[in-house]
mmCIF file of C-alpha atoms and ligand atoms in Angstrom:
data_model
loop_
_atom_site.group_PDB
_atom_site.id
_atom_site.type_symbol
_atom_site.label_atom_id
_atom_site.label_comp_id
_atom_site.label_asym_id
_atom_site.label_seq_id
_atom_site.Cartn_x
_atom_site.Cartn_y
_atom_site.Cartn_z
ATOM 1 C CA UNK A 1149 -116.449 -34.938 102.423
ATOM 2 C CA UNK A 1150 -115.442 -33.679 98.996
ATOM 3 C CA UNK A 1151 -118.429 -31.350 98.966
ATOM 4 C CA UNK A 1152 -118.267 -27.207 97.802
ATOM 5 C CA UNK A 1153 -120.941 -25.193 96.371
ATOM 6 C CA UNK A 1154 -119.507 -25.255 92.683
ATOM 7 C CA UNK A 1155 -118.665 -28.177 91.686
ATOM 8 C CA UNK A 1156 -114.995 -28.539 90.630
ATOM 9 C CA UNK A 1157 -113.831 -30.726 88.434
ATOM 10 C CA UNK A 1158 -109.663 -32.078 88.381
ATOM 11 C CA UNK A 1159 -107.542 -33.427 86.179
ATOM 12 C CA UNK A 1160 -104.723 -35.552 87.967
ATOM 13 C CA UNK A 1161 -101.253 -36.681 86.462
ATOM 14 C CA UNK A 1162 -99.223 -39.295 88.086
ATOM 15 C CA UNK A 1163 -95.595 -39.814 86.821
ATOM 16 C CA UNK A 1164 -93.005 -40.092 89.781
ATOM 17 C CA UNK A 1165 -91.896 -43.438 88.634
ATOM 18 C CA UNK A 1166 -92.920 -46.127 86.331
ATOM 19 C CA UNK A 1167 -96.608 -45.798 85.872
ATOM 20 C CA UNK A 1168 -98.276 -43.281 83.502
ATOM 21 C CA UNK A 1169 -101.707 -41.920 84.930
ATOM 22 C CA UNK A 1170 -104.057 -40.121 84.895
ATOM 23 C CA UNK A 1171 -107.711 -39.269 86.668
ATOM 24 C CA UNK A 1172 -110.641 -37.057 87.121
ATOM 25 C CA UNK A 1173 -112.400 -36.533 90.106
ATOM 26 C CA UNK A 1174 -115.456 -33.864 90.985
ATOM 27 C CA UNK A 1175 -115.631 -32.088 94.389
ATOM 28 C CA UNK A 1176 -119.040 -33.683 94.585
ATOM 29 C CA UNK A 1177 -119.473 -36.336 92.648
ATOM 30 C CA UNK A 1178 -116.082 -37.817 93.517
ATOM 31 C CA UNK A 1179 -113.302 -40.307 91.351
ATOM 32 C CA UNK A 1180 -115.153 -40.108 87.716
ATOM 33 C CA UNK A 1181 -112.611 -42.275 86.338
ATOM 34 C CA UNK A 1182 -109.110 -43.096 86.040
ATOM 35 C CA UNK A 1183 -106.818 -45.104 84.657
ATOM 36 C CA UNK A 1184 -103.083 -46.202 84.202
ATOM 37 C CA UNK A 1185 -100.463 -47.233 81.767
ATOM 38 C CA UNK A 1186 -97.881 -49.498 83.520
ATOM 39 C CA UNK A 1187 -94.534 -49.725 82.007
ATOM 40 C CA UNK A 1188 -93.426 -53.187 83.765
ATOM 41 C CA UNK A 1189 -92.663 -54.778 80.781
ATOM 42 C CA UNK A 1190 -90.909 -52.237 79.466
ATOM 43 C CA UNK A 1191 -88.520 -52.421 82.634
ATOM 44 C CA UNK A 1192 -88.838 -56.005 83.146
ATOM 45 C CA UNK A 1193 -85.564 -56.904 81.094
ATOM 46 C CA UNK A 1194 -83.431 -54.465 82.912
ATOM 47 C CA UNK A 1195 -84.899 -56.109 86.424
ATOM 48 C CA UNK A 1196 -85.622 -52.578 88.193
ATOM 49 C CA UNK A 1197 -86.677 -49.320 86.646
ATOM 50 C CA UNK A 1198 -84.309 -47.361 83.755
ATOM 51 C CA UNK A 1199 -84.843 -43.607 84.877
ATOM 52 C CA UNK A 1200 -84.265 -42.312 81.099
ATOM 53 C CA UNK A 1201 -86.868 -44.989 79.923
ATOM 54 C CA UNK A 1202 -89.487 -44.196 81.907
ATOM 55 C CA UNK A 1203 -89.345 -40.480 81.036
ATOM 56 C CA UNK A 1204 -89.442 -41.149 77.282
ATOM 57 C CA UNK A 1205 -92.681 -43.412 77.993
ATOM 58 C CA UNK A 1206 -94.169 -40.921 80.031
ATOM 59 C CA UNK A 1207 -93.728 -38.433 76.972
ATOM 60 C CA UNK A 1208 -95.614 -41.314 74.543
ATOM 61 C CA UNK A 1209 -98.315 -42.195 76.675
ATOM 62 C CA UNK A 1210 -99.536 -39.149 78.824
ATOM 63 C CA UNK A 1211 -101.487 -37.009 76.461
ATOM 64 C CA UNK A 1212 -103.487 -40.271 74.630
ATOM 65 C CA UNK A 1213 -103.706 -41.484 78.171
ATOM 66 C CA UNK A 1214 -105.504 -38.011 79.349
ATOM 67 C CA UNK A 1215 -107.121 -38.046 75.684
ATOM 68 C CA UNK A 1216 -108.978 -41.385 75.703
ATOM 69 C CA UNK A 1217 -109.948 -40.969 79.722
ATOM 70 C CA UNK A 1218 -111.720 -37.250 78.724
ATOM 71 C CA UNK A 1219 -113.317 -38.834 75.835
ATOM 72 C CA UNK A 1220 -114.620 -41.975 77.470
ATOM 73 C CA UNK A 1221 -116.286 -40.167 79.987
ATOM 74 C CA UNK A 1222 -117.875 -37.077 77.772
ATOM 75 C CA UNK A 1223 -115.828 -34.583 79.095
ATOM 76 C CA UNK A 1224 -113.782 -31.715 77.120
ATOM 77 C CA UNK A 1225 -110.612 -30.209 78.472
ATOM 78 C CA UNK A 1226 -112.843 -26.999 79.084
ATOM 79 C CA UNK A 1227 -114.519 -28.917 81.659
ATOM 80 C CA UNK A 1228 -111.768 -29.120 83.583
ATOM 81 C CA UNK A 1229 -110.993 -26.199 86.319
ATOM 82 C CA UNK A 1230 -107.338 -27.329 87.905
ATOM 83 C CA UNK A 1231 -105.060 -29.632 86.916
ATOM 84 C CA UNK A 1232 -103.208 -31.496 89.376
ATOM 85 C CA UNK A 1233 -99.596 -33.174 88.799
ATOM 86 C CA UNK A 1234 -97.133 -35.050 90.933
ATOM 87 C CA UNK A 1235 -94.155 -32.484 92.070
ATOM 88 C CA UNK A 1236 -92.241 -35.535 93.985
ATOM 89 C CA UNK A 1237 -90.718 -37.030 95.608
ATOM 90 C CA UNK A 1238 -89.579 -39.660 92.602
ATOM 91 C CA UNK A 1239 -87.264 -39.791 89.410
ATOM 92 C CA UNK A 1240 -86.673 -36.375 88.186
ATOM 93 C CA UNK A 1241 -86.933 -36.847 84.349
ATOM 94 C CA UNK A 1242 -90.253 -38.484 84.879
ATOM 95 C CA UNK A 1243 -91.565 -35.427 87.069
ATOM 96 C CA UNK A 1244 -90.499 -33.457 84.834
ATOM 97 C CA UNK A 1245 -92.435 -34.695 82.026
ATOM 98 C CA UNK A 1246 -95.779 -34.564 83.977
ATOM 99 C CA UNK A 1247 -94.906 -31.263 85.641
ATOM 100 C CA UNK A 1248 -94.507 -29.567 81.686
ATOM 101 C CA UNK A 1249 -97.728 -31.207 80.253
ATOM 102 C CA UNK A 1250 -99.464 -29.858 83.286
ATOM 103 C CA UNK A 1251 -98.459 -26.430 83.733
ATOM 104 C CA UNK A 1252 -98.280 -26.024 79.879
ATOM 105 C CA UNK A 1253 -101.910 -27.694 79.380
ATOM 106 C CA UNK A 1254 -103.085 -25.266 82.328
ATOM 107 C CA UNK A 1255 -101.226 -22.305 81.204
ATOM 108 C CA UNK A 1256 -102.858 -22.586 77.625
ATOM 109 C CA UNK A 1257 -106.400 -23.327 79.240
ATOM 110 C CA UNK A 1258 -105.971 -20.525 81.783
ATOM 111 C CA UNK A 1259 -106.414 -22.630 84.611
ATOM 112 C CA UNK A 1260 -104.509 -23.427 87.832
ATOM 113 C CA UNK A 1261 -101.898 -26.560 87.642
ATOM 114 C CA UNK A 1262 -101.600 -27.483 91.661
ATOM 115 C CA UNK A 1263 -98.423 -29.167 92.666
ATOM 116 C CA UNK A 1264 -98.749 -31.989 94.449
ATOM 117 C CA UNK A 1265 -96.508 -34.683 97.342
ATOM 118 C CA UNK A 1266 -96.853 -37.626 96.106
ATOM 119 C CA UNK A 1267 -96.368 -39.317 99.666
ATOM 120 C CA UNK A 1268 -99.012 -36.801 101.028
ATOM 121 C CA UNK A 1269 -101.356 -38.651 97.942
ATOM 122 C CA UNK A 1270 -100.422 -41.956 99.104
ATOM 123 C CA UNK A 1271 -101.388 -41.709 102.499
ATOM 124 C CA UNK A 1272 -105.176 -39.848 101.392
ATOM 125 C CA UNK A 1273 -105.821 -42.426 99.134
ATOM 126 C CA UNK A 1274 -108.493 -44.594 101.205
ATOM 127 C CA UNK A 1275 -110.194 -41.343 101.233
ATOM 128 C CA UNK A 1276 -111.304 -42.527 97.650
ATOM 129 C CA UNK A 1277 -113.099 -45.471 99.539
ATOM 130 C CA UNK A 1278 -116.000 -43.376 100.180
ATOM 131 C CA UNK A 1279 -115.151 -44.408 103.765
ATOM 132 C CA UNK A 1280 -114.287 -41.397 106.286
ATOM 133 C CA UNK A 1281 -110.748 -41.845 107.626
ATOM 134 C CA UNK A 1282 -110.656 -42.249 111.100
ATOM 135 C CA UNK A 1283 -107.738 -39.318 111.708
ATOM 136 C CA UNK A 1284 -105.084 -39.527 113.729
ATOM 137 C CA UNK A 1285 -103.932 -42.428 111.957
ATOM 138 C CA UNK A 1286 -100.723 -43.987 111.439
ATOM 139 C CA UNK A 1287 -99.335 -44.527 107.406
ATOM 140 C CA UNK A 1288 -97.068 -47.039 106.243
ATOM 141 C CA UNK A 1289 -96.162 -46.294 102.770
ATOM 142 C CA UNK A 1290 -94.313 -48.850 101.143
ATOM 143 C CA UNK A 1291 -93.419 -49.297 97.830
ATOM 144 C CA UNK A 1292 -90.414 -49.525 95.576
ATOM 145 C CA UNK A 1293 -89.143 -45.741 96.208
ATOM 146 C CA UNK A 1294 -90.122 -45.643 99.944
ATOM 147 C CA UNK A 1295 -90.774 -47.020 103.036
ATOM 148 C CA UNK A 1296 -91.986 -44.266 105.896
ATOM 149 C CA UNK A 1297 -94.076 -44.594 108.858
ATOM 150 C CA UNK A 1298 -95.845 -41.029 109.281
ATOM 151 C CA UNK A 1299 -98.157 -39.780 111.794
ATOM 152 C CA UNK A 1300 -101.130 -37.790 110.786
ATOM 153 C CA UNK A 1301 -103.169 -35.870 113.195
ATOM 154 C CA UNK A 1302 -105.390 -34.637 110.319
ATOM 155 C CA UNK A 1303 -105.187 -33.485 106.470
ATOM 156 C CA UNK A 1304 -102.035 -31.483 105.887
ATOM 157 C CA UNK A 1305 -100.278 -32.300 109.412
ATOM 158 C CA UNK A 1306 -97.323 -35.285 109.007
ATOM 159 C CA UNK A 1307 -94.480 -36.211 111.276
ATOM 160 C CA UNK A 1308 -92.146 -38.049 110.306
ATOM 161 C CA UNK A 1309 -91.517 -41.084 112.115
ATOM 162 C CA UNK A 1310 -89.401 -43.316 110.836
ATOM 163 C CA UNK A 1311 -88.158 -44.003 107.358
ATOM 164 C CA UNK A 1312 -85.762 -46.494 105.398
ATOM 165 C CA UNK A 1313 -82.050 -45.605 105.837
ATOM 166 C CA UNK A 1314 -81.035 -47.302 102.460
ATOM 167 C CA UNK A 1315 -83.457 -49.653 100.152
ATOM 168 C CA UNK A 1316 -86.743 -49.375 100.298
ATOM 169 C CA UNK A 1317 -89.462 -52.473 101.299
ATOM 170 C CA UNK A 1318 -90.120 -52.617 97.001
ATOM 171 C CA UNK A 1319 -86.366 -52.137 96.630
ATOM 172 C CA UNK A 1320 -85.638 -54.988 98.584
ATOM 173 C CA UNK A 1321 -88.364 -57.456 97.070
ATOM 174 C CA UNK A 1322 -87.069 -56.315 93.291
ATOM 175 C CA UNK A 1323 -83.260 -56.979 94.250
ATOM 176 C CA UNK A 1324 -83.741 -59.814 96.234
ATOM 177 C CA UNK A 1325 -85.708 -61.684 93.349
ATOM 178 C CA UNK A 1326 -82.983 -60.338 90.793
ATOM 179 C CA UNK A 1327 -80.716 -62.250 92.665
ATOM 180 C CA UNK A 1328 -83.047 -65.596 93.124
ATOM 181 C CA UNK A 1329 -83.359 -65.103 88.944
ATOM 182 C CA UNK A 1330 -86.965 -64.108 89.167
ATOM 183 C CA UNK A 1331 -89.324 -61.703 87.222
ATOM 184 C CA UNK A 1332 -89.453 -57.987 87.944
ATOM 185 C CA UNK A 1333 -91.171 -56.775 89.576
ATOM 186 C CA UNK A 1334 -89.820 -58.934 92.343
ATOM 187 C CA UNK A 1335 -92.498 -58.476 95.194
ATOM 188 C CA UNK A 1336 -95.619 -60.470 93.617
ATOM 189 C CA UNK A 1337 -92.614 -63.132 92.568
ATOM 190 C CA UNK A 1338 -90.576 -63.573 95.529
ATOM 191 C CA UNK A 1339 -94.380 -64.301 97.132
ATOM 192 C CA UNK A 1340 -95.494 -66.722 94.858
ATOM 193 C CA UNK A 1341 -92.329 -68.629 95.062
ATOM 194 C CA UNK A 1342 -92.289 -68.337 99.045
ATOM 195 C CA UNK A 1343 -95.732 -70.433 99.217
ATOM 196 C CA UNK A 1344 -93.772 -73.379 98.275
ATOM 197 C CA UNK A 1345 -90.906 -72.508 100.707
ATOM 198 C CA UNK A 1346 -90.530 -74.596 104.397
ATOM 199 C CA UNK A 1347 -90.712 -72.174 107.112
ATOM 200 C CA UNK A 1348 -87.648 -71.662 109.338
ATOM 201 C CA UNK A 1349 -85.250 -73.545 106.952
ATOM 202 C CA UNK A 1350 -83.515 -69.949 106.626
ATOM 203 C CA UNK A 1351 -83.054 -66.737 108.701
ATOM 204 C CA UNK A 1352 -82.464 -63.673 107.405
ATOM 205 C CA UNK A 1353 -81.389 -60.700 109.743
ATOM 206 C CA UNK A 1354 -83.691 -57.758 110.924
ATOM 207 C CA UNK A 1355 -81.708 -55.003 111.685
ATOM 208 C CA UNK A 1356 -82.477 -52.154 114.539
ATOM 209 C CA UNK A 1357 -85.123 -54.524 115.986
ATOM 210 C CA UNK A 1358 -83.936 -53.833 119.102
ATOM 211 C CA UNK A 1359 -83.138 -50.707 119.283
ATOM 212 C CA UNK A 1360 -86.041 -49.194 121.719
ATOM 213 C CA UNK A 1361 -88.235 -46.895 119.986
ATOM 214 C CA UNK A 1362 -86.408 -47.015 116.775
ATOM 215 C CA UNK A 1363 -88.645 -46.653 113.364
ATOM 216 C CA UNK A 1364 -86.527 -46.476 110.809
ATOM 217 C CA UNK A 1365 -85.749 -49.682 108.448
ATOM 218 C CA UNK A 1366 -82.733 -50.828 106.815
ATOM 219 C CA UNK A 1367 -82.565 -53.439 103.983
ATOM 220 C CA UNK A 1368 -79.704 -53.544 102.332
ATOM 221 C CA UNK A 1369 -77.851 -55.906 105.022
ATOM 222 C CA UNK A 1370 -80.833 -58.673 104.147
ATOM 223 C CA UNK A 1371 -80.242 -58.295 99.933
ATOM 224 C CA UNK A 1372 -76.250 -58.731 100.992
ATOM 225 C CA UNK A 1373 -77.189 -61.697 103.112
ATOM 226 C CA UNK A 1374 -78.873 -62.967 100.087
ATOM 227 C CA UNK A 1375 -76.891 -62.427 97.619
ATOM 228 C CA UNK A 1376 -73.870 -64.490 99.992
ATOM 229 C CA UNK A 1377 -76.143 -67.304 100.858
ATOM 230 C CA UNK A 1378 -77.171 -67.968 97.187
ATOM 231 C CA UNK A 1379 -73.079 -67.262 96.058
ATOM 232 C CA UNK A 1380 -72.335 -70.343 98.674
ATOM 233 C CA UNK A 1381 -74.873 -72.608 97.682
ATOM 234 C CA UNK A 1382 -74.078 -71.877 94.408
ATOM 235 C CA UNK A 1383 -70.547 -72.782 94.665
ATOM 236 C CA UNK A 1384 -72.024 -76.341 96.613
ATOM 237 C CA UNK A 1385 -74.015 -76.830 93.876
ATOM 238 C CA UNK A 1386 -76.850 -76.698 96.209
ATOM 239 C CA UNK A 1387 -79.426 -74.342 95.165
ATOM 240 C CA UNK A 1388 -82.723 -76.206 93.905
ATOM 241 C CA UNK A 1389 -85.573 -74.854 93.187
ATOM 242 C CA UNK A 1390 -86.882 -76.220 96.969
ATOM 243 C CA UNK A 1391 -84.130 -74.332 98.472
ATOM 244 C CA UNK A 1392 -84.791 -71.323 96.030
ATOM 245 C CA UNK A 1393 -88.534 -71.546 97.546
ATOM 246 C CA UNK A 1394 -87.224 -71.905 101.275
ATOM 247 C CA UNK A 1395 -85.029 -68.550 100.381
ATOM 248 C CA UNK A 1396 -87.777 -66.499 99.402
ATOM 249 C CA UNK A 1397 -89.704 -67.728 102.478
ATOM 250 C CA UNK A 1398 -87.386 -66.279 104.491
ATOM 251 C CA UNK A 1399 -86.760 -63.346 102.618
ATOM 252 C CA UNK A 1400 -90.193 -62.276 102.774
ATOM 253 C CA UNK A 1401 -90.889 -62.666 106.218
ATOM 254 C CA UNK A 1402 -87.980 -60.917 107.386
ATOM 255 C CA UNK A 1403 -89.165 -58.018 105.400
ATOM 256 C CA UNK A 1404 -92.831 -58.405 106.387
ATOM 257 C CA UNK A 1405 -91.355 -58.398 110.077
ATOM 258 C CA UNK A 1406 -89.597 -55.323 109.840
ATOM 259 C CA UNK A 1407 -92.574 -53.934 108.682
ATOM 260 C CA UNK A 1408 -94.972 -54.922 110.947
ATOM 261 C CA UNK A 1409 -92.537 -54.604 114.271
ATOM 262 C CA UNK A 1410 -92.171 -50.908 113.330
ATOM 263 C CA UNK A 1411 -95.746 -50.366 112.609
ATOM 264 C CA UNK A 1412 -95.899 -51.538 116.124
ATOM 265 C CA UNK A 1413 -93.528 -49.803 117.545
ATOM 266 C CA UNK A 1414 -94.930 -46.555 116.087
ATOM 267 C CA UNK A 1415 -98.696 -47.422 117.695
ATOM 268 C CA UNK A 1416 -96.689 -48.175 120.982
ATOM 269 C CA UNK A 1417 -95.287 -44.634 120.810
ATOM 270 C CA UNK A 1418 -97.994 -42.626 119.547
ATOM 271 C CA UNK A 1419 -100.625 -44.115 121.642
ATOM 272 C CA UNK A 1420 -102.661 -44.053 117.849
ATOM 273 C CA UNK A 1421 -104.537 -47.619 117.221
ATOM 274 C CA UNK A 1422 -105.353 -46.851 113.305
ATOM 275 C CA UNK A 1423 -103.236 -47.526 110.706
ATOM 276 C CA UNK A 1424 -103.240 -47.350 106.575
ATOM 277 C CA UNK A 1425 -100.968 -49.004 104.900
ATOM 278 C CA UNK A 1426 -100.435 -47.538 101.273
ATOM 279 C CA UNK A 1427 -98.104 -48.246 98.178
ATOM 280 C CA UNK A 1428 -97.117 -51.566 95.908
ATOM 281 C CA UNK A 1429 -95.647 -53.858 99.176
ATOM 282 C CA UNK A 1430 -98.766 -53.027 100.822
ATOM 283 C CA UNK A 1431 -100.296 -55.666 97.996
ATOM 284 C CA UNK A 1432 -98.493 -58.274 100.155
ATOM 285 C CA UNK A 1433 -100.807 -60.463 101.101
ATOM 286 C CA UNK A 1434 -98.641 -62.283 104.453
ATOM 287 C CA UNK A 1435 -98.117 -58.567 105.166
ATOM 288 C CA UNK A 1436 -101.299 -57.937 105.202
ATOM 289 C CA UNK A 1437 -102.324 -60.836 107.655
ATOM 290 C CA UNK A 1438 -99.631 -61.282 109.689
ATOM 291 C CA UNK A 1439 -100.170 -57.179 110.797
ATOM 292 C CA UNK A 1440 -104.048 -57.818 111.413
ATOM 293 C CA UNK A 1441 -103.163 -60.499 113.932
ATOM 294 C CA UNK A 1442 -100.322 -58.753 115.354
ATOM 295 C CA UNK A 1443 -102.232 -55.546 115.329
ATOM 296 C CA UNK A 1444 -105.038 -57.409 117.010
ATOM 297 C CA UNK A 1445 -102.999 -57.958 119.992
ATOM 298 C CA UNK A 1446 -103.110 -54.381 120.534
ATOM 299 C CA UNK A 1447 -106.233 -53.659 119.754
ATOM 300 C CA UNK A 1448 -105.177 -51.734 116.498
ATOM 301 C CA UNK A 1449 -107.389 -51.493 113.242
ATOM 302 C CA UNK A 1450 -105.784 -51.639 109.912
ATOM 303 C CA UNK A 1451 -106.558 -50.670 106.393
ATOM 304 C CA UNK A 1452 -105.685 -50.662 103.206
ATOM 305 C CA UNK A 1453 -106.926 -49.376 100.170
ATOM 306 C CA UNK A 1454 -107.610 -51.521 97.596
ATOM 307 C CA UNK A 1455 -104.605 -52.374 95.331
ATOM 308 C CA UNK A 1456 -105.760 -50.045 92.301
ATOM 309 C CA UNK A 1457 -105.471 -47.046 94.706
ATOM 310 C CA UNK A 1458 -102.659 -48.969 97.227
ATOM 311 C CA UNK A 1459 -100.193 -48.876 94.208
ATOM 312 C CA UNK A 1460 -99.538 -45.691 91.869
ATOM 313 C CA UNK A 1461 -102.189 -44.337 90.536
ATOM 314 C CA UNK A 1462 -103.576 -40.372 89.439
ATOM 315 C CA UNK A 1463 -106.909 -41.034 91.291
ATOM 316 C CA UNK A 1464 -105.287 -40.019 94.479
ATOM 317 C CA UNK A 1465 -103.003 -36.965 92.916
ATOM 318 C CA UNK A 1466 -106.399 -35.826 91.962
ATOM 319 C CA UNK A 1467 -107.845 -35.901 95.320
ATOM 320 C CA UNK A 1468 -104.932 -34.457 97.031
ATOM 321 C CA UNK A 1469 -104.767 -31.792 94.280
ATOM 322 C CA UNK A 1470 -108.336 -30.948 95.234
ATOM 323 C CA UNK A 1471 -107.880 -30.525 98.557
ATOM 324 C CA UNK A 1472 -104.966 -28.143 97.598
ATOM 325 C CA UNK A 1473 -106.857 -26.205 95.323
ATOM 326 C CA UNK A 1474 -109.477 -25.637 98.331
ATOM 327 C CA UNK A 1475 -106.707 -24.637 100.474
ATOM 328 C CA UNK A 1476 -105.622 -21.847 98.064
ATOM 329 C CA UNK A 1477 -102.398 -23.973 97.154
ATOM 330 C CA UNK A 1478 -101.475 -23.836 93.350
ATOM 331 C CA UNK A 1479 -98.581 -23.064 91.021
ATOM 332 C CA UNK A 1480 -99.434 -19.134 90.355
ATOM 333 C CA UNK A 1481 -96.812 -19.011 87.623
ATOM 334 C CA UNK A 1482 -96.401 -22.039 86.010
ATOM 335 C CA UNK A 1483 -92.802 -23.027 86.891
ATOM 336 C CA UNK A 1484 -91.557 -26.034 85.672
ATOM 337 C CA UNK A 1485 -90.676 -27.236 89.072
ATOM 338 C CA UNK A 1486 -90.209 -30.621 90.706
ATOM 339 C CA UNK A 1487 -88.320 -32.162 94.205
ATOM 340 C CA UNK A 1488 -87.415 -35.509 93.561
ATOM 341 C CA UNK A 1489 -86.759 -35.438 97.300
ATOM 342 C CA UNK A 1490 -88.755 -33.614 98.848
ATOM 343 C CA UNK A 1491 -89.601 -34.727 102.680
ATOM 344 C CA UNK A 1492 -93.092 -35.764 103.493
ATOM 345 C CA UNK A 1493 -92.956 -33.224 106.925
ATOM 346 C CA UNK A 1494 -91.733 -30.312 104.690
ATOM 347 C CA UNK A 1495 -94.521 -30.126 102.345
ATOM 348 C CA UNK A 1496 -96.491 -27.161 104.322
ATOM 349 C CA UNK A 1497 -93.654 -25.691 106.332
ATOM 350 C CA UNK A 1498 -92.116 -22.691 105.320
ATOM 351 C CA UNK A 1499 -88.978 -23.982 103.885
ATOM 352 C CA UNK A 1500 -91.211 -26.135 101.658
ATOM 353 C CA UNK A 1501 -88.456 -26.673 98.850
ATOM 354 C CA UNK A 1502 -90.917 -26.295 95.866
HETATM 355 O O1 LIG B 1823 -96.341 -48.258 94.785
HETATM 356 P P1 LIG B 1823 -95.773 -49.025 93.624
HETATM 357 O O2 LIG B 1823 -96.730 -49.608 92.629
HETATM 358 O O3 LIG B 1823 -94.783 -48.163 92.795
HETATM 359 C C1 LIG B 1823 -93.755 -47.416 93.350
HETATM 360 O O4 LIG B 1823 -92.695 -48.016 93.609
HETATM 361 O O5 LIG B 1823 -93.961 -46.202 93.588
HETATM 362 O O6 LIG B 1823 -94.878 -50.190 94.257
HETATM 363 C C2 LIG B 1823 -94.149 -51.095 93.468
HETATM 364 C C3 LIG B 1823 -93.382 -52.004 94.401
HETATM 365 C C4 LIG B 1823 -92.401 -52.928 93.681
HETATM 366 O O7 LIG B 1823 -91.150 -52.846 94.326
HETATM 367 C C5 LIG B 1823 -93.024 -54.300 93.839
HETATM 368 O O8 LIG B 1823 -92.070 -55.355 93.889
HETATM 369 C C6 LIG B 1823 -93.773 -54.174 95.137
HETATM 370 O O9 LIG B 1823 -94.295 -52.859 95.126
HETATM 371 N N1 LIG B 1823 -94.893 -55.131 95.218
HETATM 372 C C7 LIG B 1823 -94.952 -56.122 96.136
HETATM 373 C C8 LIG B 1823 -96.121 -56.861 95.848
HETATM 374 N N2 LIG B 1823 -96.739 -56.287 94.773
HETATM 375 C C9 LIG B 1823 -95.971 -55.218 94.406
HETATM 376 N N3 LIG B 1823 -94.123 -56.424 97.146
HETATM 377 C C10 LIG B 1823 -94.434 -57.500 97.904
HETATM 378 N N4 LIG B 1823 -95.519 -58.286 97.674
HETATM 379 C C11 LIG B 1823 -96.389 -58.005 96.679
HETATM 380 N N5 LIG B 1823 -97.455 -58.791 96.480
HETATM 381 ZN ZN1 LIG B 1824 -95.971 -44.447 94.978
#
């Protein structure tokens, strides 16, 4: 799948957000190794990720990072042919920083530095499985920047078919567990806590359910509804840890439904019965079974890759980086260049914005 006559051999860089990594992966041999530097407890405090932090981490950690993985594994930095680097979407002081180390560390080497989407990685990432993906397939990506439902025919062809309007699904599990005084990050937290919570003791709303053929999301309303719920039991005196549990019950299945009512909706549309979903939420584990069954009823498969490559990661900027360097795509000069916001369906159109 990865295979070419040479072998080629590519260094990724990750740093859209709040992990620092890094990867290498051989057209034939495939992922070599990887690994990651998380900054959660650096952010932890703040409850949500400081922009200016991050990028000052990303400075301190990327080049031991790259440093230790090259050594580990035996390999020199004139091993490497490419180097691939996340170009966005994410924060722009933390692109920024991977975007310089890579183009300057390929510019000095006198190699290519290939931009890369980090959506676009997200959704090529059970590719690293070994398994071949079943294409067209349908991508959920959900994590704490973003929550889009895209279609892909094959590699390099995305519409865009729905997408959140305001918070994203990661975004919504951080704030709401700010609010119910829980750890950041909020999604593994507001799970744990919702085992313990009775089912249907609260509702929380789901907007543009019924809106036919609608696939975007919207959170925001369900962090308000929250945040007035726990103000009025507050003010009762009222809110015990059981009714803290029942909250985050609720809370998480509302945003699980969204989810997995869209994801429906979007098989319904397309006529397409695979789907991958990709990014931190997708760690979710009712998410995960409550789509299987409802998928089921369909006749739908779903996958997911597992959580190392499901969350962010370099592995998967180096695979998408390879298939860009086999398509001819790289950074010719060296800009320093990033789009914190650039649009999954924009990446190979004309008017690509990098
Ligand atoms: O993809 P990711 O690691 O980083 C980016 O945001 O790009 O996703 C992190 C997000 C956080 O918002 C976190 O709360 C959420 O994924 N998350 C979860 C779970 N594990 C991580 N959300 C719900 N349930 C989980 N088990
Ligand atoms: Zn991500």
């Amino acid at each position: 799948m990865l295979q070419s006559k040479k072998s080629l051999t590519i260094l990724g860089i990750e740093t859209s957000c709040d992990e620092t990594a890094t990867a290498v992966i051989d057209s034939n041999k495939g992922l070599i190794a990887h690994s990651i530097f998380s900054q959660v407890t650096l952010h932890k405090k703040f409850g949500g990720v400081v922009p200016e932090l991050a990028s000052r981490e990303h400075i301190k950690k990327l080049l031991p990072l790259i440093d230790e993985l090259l050594r580990s594994n035996d390999l020199q930095l004139k091993d490497i042919d490419a180097i691939a680097y996340t170009a966005g979407p994410g924060l722009v002081g933390a692109l920024l920083v991977g975007s310089v180390l890579a183009n300057g560390l390929a510019f000095s080497l006198g190699i290519p530095s290939i931009p890369v989407h980090h959506m676009e990685a997200h959704l090529l990432a059970p590719i690293l499985e070994g398994d071949d993906l079943q294409m067209p397939f349908i991508a959920l990506l959900v994590s704490g920047g973003h929550t889009l439902l895209v279609e892909v025919q094959k590699k390099g062809s995305y519409k865009l078919l729905g997408q959140t309007l305001d918070d994203a699904a990661g975004e919504a599990f951080d704030k709401g567990a700010k609010l119910l005084d829980l750890d950041y990050p909020g999604g593994p937290a507001i799970a744990e806590l919702a085992l313990s919570g009775h089912p249907g003791v609260y509702q929380f709303p789901r907007p543009m359910l019924k809106t036919k053929n609608n696939m975007d999301f919207s959170f925001s309303g369900l962090k308000t509804a929250l945040m007035y719920k726990i103000r009025k039991l507050n003010k009762k005196q009222m809110l015990t840890d059981q009714i803290k549990a029942d909250l985050a019950h609720a809370y998480e299945e509302a945003i699980v439904g969204s989810l997995i009512h869209k994801t429906d909706t979007a098989i319904e549309v397309t006529g397409i019965k695979s789907v991958v979903v990709a990014g931190g939420v997708g760690a979710n584990k009712k998410l995960r079974k409550n789509m299987k069954l409802k998928l089921a009823e369909r006749d739908a498969q779903v996958t997911y890759p597992r959580i190392e490559f499901c969350t962010d990661n370099a592995a998967m900027i180096a695979l998408a980086g390879l298939f860009n360097f086999q398509k001819g795509i790289k950074n010719i000069d060296y800009r320093i260049e990033v789009n914190p916001r650039w649009s999954i369906d924009k990446i190979y159109s004309a008017n690509s914005q990098l």
